[in-house]
Short mmCIF file of C-alpha atoms and ligand atoms in Angstrom, two decimals:
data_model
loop_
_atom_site.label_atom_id
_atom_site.label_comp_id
_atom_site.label_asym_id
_atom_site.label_seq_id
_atom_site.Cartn_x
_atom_site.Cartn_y
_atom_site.Cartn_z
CA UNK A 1 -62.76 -23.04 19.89
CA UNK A 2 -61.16 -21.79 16.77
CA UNK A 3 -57.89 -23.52 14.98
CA UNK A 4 -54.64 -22.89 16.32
CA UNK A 5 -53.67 -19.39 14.73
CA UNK A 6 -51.33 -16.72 14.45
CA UNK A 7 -50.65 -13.19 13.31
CA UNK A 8 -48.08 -11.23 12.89
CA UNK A 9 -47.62 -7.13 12.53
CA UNK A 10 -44.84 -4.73 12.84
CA UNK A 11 -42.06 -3.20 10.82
CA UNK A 12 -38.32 -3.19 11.41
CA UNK A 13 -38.37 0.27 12.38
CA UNK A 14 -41.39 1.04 13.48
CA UNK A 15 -42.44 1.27 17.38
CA UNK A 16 -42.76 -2.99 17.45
CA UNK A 17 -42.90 -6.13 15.85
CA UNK A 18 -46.80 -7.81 17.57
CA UNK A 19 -47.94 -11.23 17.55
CA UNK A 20 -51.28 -12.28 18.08
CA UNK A 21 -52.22 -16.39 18.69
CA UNK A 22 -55.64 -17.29 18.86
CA UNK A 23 -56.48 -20.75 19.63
CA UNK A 24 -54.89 -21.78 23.23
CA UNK A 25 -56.47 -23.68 25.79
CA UNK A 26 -57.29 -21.67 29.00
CA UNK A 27 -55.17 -22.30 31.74
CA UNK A 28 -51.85 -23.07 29.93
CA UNK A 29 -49.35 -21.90 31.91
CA UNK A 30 -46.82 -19.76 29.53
CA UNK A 31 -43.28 -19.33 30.08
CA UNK A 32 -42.45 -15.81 28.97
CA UNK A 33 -38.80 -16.87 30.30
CA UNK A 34 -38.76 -18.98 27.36
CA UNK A 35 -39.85 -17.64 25.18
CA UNK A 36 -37.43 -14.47 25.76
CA UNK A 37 -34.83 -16.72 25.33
CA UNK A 38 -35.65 -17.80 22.12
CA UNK A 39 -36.22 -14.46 20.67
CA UNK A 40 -32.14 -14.02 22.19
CA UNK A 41 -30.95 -16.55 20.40
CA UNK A 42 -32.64 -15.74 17.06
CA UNK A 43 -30.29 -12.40 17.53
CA UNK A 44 -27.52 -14.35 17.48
CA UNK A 45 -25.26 -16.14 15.26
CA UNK A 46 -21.89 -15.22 13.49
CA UNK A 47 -22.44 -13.03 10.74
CA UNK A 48 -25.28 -11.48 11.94
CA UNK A 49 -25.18 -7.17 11.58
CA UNK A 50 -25.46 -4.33 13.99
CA UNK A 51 -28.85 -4.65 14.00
CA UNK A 52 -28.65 -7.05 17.04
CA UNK A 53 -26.25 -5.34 19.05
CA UNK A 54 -29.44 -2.33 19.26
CA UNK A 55 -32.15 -5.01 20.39
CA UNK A 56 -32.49 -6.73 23.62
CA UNK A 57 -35.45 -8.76 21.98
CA UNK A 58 -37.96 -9.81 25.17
CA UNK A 59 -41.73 -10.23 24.84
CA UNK A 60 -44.24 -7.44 26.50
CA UNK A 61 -47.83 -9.43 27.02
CA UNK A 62 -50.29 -6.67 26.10
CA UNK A 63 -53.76 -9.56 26.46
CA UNK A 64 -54.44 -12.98 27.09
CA UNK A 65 -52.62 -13.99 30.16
CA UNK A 66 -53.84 -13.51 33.70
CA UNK A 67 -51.37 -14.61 36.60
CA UNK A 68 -48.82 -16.83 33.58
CA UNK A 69 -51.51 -18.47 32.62
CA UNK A 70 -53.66 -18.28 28.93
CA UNK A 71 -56.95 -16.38 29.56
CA UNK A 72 -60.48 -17.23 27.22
CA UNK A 73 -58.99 -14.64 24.75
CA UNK A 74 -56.58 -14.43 22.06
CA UNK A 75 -52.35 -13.40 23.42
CA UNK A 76 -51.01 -11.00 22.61
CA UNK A 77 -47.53 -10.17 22.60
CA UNK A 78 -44.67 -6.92 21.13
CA UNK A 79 -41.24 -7.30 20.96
CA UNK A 80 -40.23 -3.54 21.31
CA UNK A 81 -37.84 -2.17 18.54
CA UNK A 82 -35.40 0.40 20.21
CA UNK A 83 -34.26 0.92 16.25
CA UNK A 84 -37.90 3.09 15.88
CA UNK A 85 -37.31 5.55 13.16
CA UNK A 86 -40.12 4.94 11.05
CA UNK A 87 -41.39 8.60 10.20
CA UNK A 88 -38.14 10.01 10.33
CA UNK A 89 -37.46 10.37 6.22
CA UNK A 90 -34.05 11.74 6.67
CA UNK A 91 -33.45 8.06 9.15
CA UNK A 92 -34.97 5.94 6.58
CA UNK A 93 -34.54 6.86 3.29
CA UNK A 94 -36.20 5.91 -0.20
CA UNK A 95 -34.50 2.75 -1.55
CA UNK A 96 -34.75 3.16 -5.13
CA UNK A 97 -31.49 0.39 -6.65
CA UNK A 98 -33.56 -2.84 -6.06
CA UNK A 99 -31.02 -5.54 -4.40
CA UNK A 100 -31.48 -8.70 -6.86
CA UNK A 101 -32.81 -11.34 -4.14
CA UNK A 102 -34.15 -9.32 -1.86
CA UNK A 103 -38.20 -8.15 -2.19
CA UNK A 104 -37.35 -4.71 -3.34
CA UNK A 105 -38.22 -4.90 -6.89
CA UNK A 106 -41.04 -7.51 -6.48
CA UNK A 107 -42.44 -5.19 -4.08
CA UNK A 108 -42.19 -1.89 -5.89
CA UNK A 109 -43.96 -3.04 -8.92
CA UNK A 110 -46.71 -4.78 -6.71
CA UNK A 111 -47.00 -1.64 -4.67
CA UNK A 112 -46.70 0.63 -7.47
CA UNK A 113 -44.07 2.56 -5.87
CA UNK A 114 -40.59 3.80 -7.17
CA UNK A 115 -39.61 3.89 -3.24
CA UNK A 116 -38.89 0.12 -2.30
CA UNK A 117 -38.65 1.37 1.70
CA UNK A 118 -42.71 0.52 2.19
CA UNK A 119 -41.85 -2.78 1.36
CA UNK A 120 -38.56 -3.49 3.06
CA UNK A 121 -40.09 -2.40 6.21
CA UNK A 122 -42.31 -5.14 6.41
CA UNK A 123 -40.52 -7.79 4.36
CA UNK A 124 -37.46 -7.66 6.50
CA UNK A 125 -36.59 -10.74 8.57
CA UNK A 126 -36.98 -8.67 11.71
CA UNK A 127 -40.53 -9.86 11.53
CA UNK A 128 -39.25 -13.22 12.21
CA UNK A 129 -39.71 -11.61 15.85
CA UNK A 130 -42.99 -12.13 16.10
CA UNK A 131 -43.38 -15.37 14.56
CA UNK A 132 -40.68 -16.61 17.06
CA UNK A 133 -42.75 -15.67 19.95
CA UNK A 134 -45.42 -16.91 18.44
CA UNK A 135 -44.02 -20.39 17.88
CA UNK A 136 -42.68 -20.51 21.50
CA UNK A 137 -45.98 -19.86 23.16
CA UNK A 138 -47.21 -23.08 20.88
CA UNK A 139 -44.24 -24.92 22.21
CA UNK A 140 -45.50 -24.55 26.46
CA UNK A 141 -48.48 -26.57 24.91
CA UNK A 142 -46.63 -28.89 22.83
CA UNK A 143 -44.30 -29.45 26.25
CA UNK A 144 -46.98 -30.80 28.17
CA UNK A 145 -47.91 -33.44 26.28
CA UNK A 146 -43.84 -34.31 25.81
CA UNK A 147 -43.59 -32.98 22.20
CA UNK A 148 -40.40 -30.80 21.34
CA UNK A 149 -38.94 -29.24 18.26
CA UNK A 150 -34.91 -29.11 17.87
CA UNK A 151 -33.54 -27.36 15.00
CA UNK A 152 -29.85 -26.64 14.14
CA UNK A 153 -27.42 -25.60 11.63
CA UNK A 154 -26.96 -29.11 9.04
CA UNK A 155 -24.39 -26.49 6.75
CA UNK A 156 -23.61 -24.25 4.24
CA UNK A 157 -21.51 -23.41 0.78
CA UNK A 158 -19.27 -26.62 0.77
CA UNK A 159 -19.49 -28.12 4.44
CA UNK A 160 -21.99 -30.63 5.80
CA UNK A 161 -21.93 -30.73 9.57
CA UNK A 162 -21.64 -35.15 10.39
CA UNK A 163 -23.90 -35.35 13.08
CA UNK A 164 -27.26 -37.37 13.91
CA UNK A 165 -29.65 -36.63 16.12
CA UNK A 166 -32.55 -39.19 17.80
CA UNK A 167 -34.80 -38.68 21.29
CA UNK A 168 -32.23 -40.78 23.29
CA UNK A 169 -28.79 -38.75 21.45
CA UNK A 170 -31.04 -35.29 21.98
CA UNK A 171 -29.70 -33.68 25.25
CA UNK A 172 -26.12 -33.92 23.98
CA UNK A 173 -26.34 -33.21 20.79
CA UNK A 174 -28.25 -29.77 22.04
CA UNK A 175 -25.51 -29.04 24.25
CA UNK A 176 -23.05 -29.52 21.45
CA UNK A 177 -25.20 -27.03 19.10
CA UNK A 178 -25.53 -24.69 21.94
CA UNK A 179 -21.82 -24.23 22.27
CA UNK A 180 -21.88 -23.13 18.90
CA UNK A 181 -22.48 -19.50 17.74
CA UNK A 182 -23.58 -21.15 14.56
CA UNK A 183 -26.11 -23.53 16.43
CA UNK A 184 -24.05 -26.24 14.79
CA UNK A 185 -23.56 -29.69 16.57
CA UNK A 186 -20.38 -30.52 14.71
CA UNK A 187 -17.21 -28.79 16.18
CA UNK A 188 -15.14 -29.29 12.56
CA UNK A 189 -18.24 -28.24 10.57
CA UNK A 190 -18.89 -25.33 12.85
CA UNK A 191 -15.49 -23.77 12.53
CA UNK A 192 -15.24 -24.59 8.69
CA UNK A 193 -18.77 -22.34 7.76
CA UNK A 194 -17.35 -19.46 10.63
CA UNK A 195 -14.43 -19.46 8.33
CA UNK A 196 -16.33 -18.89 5.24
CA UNK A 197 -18.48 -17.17 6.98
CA UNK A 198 -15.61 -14.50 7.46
CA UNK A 199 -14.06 -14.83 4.12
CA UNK A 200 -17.15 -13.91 2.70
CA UNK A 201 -17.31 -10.68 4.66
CA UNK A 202 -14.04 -9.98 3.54
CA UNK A 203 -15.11 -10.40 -0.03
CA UNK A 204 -17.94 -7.95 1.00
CA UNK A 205 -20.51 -11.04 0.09
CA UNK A 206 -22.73 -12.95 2.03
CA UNK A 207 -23.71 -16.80 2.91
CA UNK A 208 -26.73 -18.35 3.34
CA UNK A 209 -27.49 -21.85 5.25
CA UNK A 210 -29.03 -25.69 5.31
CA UNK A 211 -31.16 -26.14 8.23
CA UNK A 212 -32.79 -29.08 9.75
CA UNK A 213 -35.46 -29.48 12.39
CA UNK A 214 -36.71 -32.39 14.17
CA UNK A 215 -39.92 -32.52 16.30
CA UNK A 216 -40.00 -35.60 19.06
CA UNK A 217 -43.01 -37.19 21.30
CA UNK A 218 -45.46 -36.21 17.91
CA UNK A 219 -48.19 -38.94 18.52
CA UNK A 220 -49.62 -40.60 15.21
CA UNK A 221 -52.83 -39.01 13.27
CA UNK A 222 -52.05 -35.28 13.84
CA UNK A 223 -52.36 -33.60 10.12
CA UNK A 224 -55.67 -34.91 7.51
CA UNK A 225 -55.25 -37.89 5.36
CA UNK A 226 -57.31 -35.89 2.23
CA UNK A 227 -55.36 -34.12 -0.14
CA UNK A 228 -55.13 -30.07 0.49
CA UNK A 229 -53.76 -27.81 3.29
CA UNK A 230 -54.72 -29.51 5.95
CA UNK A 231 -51.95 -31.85 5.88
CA UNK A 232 -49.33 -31.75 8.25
CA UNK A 233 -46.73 -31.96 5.34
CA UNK A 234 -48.29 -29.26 3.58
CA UNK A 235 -48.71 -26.56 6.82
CA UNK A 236 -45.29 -27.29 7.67
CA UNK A 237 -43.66 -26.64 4.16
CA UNK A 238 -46.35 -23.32 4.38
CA UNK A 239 -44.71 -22.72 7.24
CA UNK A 240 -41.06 -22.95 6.59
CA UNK A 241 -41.24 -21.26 3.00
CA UNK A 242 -43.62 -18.66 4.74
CA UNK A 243 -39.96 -17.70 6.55
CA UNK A 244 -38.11 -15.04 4.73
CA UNK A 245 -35.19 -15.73 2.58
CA UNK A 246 -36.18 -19.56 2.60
CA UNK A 247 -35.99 -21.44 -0.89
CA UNK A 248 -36.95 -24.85 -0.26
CA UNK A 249 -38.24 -27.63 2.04
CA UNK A 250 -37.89 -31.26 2.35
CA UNK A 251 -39.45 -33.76 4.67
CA UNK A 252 -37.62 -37.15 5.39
CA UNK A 253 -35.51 -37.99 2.52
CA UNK A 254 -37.00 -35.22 0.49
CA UNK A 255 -35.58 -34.92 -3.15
CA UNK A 256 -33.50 -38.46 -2.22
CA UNK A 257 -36.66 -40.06 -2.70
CA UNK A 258 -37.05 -39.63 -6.59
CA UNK A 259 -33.89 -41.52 -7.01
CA UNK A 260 -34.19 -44.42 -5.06
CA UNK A 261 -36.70 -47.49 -5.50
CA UNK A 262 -39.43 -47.74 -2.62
CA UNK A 263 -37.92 -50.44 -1.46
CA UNK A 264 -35.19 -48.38 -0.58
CA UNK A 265 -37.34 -45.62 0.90
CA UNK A 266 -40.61 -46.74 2.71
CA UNK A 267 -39.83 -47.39 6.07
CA UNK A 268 -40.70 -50.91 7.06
CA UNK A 269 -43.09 -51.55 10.35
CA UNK A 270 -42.88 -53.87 13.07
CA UNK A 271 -45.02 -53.88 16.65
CA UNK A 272 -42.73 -54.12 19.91
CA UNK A 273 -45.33 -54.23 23.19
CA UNK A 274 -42.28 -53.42 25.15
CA UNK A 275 -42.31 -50.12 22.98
CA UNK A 276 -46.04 -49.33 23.75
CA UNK A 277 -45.19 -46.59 26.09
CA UNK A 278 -43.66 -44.25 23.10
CA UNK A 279 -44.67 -42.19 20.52
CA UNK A 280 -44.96 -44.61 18.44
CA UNK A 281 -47.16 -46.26 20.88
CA UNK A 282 -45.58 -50.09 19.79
CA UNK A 283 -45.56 -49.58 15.54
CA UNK A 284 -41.76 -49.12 15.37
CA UNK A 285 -39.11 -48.59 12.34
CA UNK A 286 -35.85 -49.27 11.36
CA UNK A 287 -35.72 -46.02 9.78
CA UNK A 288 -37.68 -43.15 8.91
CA UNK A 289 -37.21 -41.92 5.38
CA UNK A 290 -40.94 -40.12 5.49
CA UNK A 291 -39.54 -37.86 8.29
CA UNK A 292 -42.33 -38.55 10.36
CA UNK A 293 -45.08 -37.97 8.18
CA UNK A 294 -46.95 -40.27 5.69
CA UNK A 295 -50.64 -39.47 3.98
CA UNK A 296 -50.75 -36.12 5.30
CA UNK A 297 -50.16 -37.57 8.60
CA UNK A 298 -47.72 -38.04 12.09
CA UNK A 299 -47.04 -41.54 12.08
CA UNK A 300 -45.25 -41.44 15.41
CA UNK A 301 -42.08 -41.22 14.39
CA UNK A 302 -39.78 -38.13 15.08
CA UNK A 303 -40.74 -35.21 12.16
CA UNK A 304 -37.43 -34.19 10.32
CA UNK A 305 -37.41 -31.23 8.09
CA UNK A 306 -34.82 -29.96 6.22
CA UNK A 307 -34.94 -26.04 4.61
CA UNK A 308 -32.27 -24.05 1.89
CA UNK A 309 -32.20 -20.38 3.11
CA UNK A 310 -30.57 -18.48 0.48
CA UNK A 311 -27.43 -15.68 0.97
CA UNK A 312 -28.78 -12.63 2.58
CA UNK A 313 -30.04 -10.36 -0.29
CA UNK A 314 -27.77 -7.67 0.59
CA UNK A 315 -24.38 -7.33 -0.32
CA UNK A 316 -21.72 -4.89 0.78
CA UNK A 317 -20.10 -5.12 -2.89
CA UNK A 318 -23.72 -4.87 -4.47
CA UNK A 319 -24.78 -6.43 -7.60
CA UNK A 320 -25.57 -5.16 -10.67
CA UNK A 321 -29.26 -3.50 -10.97
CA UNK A 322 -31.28 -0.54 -12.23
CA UNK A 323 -32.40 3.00 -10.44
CA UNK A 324 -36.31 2.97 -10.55
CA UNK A 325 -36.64 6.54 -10.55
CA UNK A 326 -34.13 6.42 -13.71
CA UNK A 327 -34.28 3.07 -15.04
CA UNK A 328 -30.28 3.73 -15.51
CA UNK A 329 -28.13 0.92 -14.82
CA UNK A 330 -26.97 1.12 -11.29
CA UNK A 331 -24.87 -1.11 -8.45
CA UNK A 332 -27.90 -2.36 -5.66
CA UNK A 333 -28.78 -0.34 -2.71
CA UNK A 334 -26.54 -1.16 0.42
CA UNK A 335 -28.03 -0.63 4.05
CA UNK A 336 -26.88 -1.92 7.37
CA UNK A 337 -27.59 -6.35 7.34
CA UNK A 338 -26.07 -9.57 7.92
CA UNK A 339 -23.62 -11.38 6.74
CA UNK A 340 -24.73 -14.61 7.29
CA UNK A 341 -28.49 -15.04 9.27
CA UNK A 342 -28.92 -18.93 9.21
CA UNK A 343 -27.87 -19.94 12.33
CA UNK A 344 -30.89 -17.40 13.56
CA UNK A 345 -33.49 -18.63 10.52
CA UNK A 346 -32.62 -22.09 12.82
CA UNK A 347 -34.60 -20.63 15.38
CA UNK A 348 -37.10 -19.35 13.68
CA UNK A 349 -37.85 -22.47 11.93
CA UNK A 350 -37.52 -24.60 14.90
CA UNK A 351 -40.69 -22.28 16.81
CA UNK A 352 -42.61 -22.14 13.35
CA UNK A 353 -42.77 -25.65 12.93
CA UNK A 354 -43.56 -26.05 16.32
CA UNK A 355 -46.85 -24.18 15.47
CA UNK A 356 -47.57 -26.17 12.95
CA UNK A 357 -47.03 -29.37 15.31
CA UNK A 358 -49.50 -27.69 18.10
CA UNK A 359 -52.01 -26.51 15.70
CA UNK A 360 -52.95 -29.96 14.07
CA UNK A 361 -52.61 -30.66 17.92
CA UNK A 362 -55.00 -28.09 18.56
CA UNK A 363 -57.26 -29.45 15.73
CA UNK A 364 -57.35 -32.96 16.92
CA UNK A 365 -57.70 -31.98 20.48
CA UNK A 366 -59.85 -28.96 20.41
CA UNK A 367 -60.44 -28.70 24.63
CA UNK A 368 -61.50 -25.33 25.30
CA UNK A 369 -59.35 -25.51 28.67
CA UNK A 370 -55.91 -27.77 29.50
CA UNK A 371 -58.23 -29.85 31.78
CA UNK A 372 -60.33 -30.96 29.09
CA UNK A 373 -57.31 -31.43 26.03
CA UNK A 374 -55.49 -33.31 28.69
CA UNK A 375 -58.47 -35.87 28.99
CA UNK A 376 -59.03 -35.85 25.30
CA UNK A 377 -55.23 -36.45 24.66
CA UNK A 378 -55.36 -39.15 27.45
CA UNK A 379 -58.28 -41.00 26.20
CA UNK A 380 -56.71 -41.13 22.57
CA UNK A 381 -53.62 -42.31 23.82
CA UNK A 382 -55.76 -45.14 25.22
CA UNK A 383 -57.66 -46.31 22.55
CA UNK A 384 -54.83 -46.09 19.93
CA UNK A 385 -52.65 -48.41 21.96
CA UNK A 386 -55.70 -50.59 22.57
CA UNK A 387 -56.43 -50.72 18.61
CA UNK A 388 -56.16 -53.96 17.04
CA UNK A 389 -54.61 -55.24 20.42
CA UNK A 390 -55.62 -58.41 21.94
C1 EPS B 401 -32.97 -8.41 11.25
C2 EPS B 401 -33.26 -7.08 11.31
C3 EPS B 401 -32.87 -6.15 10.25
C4 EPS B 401 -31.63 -6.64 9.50
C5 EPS B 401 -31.81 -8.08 9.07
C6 EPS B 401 -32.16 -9.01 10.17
O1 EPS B 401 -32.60 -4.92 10.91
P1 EPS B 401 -32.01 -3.64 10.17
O2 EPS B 401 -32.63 -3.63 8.81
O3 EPS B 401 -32.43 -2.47 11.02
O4 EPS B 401 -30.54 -3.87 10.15
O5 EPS B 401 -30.48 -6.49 10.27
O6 EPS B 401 -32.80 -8.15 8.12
C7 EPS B 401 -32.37 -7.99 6.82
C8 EPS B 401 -31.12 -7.76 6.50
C9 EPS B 401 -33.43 -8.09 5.79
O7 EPS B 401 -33.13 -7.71 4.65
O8 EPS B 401 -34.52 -8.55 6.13
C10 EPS B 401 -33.46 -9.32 12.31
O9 EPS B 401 -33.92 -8.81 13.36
O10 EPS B 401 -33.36 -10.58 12.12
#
């Protein structure tokens, strides 16, 4: 059974965005409901553009799924673009005034092209898609064995949104996020970033976001304790910087750590048999500064992940830049975008992580069908709690 994989391919305006996951146990049930309503809410948001009000995103299963449930063979899923003008020239234009931020200049001189539209195509965060559907068909795995990823909006420019989330505070605080169109849990916060959020568009600029994801029921020893990319730490900052328009990621205390003594950071263990039963399976904390993840490693404490996602790239006013057919100083290219796209990177992030999550589940539990991961889960479960025990 190979690792736990994914593909994406697809560009914004080309006939759909596909997603490809290799790696599922046979006989998981998938719930395409689901997973259609994630790829809904990662339209929405305040701020977001036009684009949205075109799509109806839902998932069309083209392989790998006989009667809702995962076949021997790799899924495959497209998320239809009704914006399909691809080979229409006079629909989709050469960009040729770079927008500082976005990939257009990066991409022209990589591609050797004076026409950044190639690039934009694919680089646009409408391939976010694909990885979204791809992140909730990991996530009707990770739900069996109780594991969930919650993301929401922690803030942006000048606000910070006062709100903490834990396993027992989770139902509410999701219900508080979901009655935001900014997916964030604080009321105050919320309506202070929609109001810059719409100054911004008056000032024909743009906003970008401070997200934060948390993953519960993770059981300890999922991720490697060598160094390299097999660490949990290290596929889930892949992961998240792997997101377009993202610009940093933190796990736990992140950059906090470098300015406090570790006495002030590690997070101190204790064993509670009463506690046996949870993720933690009795080694419990007073806090959790790693964020879930120490040596490369789950612990079996909630995973907390927190990820910068800079203003969207394009700017109604535009910014100063050059013509590459000219090389003349010119204002950047404006076409059709966002204001403001974090509350929808939230999404994506929460499903991408989730990936991560299942695939060093996948690794550690490598059953070829649910039958068999559930008895290999089961029978870890069993000798972890009976490690070092009496
Ligand atoms: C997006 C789809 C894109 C943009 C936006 C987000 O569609 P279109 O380019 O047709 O408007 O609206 O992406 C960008 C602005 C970008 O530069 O990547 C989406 O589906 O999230």
């Amino acid at each position: 059974m190979s690792l736990l994989q994914y593909r994406t391919a697809g560009e914004s305006h080309g006939p759909a965005m596909v997603s490809i996951v290799e790696g599922l146990p046979t006989g998981l049930p998938i719930d395409f409901g689901f997973i259609d309503s994630e790829l809904r809410r990662r339209q929405g948001g305040y701020g977001r553009g036009g684009r949205q009000r075109i799509e109806q995103d839902s998932v069309e299963v083209l392989a790998g799924i006989r009667q809702g449930r995962t076949t021997a063979g790799p899924l495959a899923m497209a998320v239809r673009n009704r914006d399909s003008r691809l080979d229409d020239p006079d629909r989709t234009p050469a960009v040729t005034r770079p927008r500082p931020g976005h990939a257009d200049l990066a991409g022209s001189m990589k591609f050797l092209t004076s026409d950044c539209r190639d690039v934009i195509e694919r680089s646009s965060a409408r391939e976010t898609a694909a990885r979204t559907a791809a992140g909730a068909a990991a996530r009707c795995l990770l739900r069996r064995y109780g594991i969930e990823s919650f993301a929401f909006l922690r803030g942006a420019l000048d606000v910070v949104a006062a709100v903490e989330v834990d396993a027992e505070s989770l139902p509410r605080i999701r219900d508080a996020r979901d009655r935001s169109d900014l997916l964030c849990p604080d009321k105050v916060a919320s309506e202070a970033i929609r109001a810059r959020i719409r100054q911004a568009k008056e000032d024909r600029d743009t906003v970008g976001g401070l997200i934060e994801i948390h993953v519960f029921g993770v059981p300890p020893g999922l991720g490697a304790c060598g160094g390299g990319e097999e660490r949990l730490d290290a596929r889930i900052g892949s992961a998240v910087l792997g997101v377009q328009a993202m610009k940093s990621v933190e796990i736990g205390l992140g950059r906090e750590t470098a300015l406090r003594r570790g006495s002030e950071v590690h997070d101190p263990i204790s064993f509670d048999e009463a506690r046996a039963a949870e993720p933690g399976l009795g080694f419990v904390r007073p806090t959790n500064h790693a964020g879930g993840l120490e040596g490369g490693m789950s612990n079996g404490m909630p995973i907390v992940v927190t990820a910068a996602m800079k203003p969207i790239s394009t700017l109604l006013k535009g910014l100063p830049s050059v013509d590459l057919a000219t090389r003349q100083a010119e204002t950047s290219a404006y076409e059709r975008s966002d204001i403001c796209a974090a509350a929808a990177a939230s999404v994506v992030l929460e499903n991408v992580i989730a990936f991560e999550v299942a695939r060093a589940f996948r690794a550690k539990f490598a059953g070829d069908s649910v039958e068999e991961t559930d008895a290999q889960f089961a029978a870890y479960l069993d000798a972890a709690r009976r490690l070092g025990g009496k």
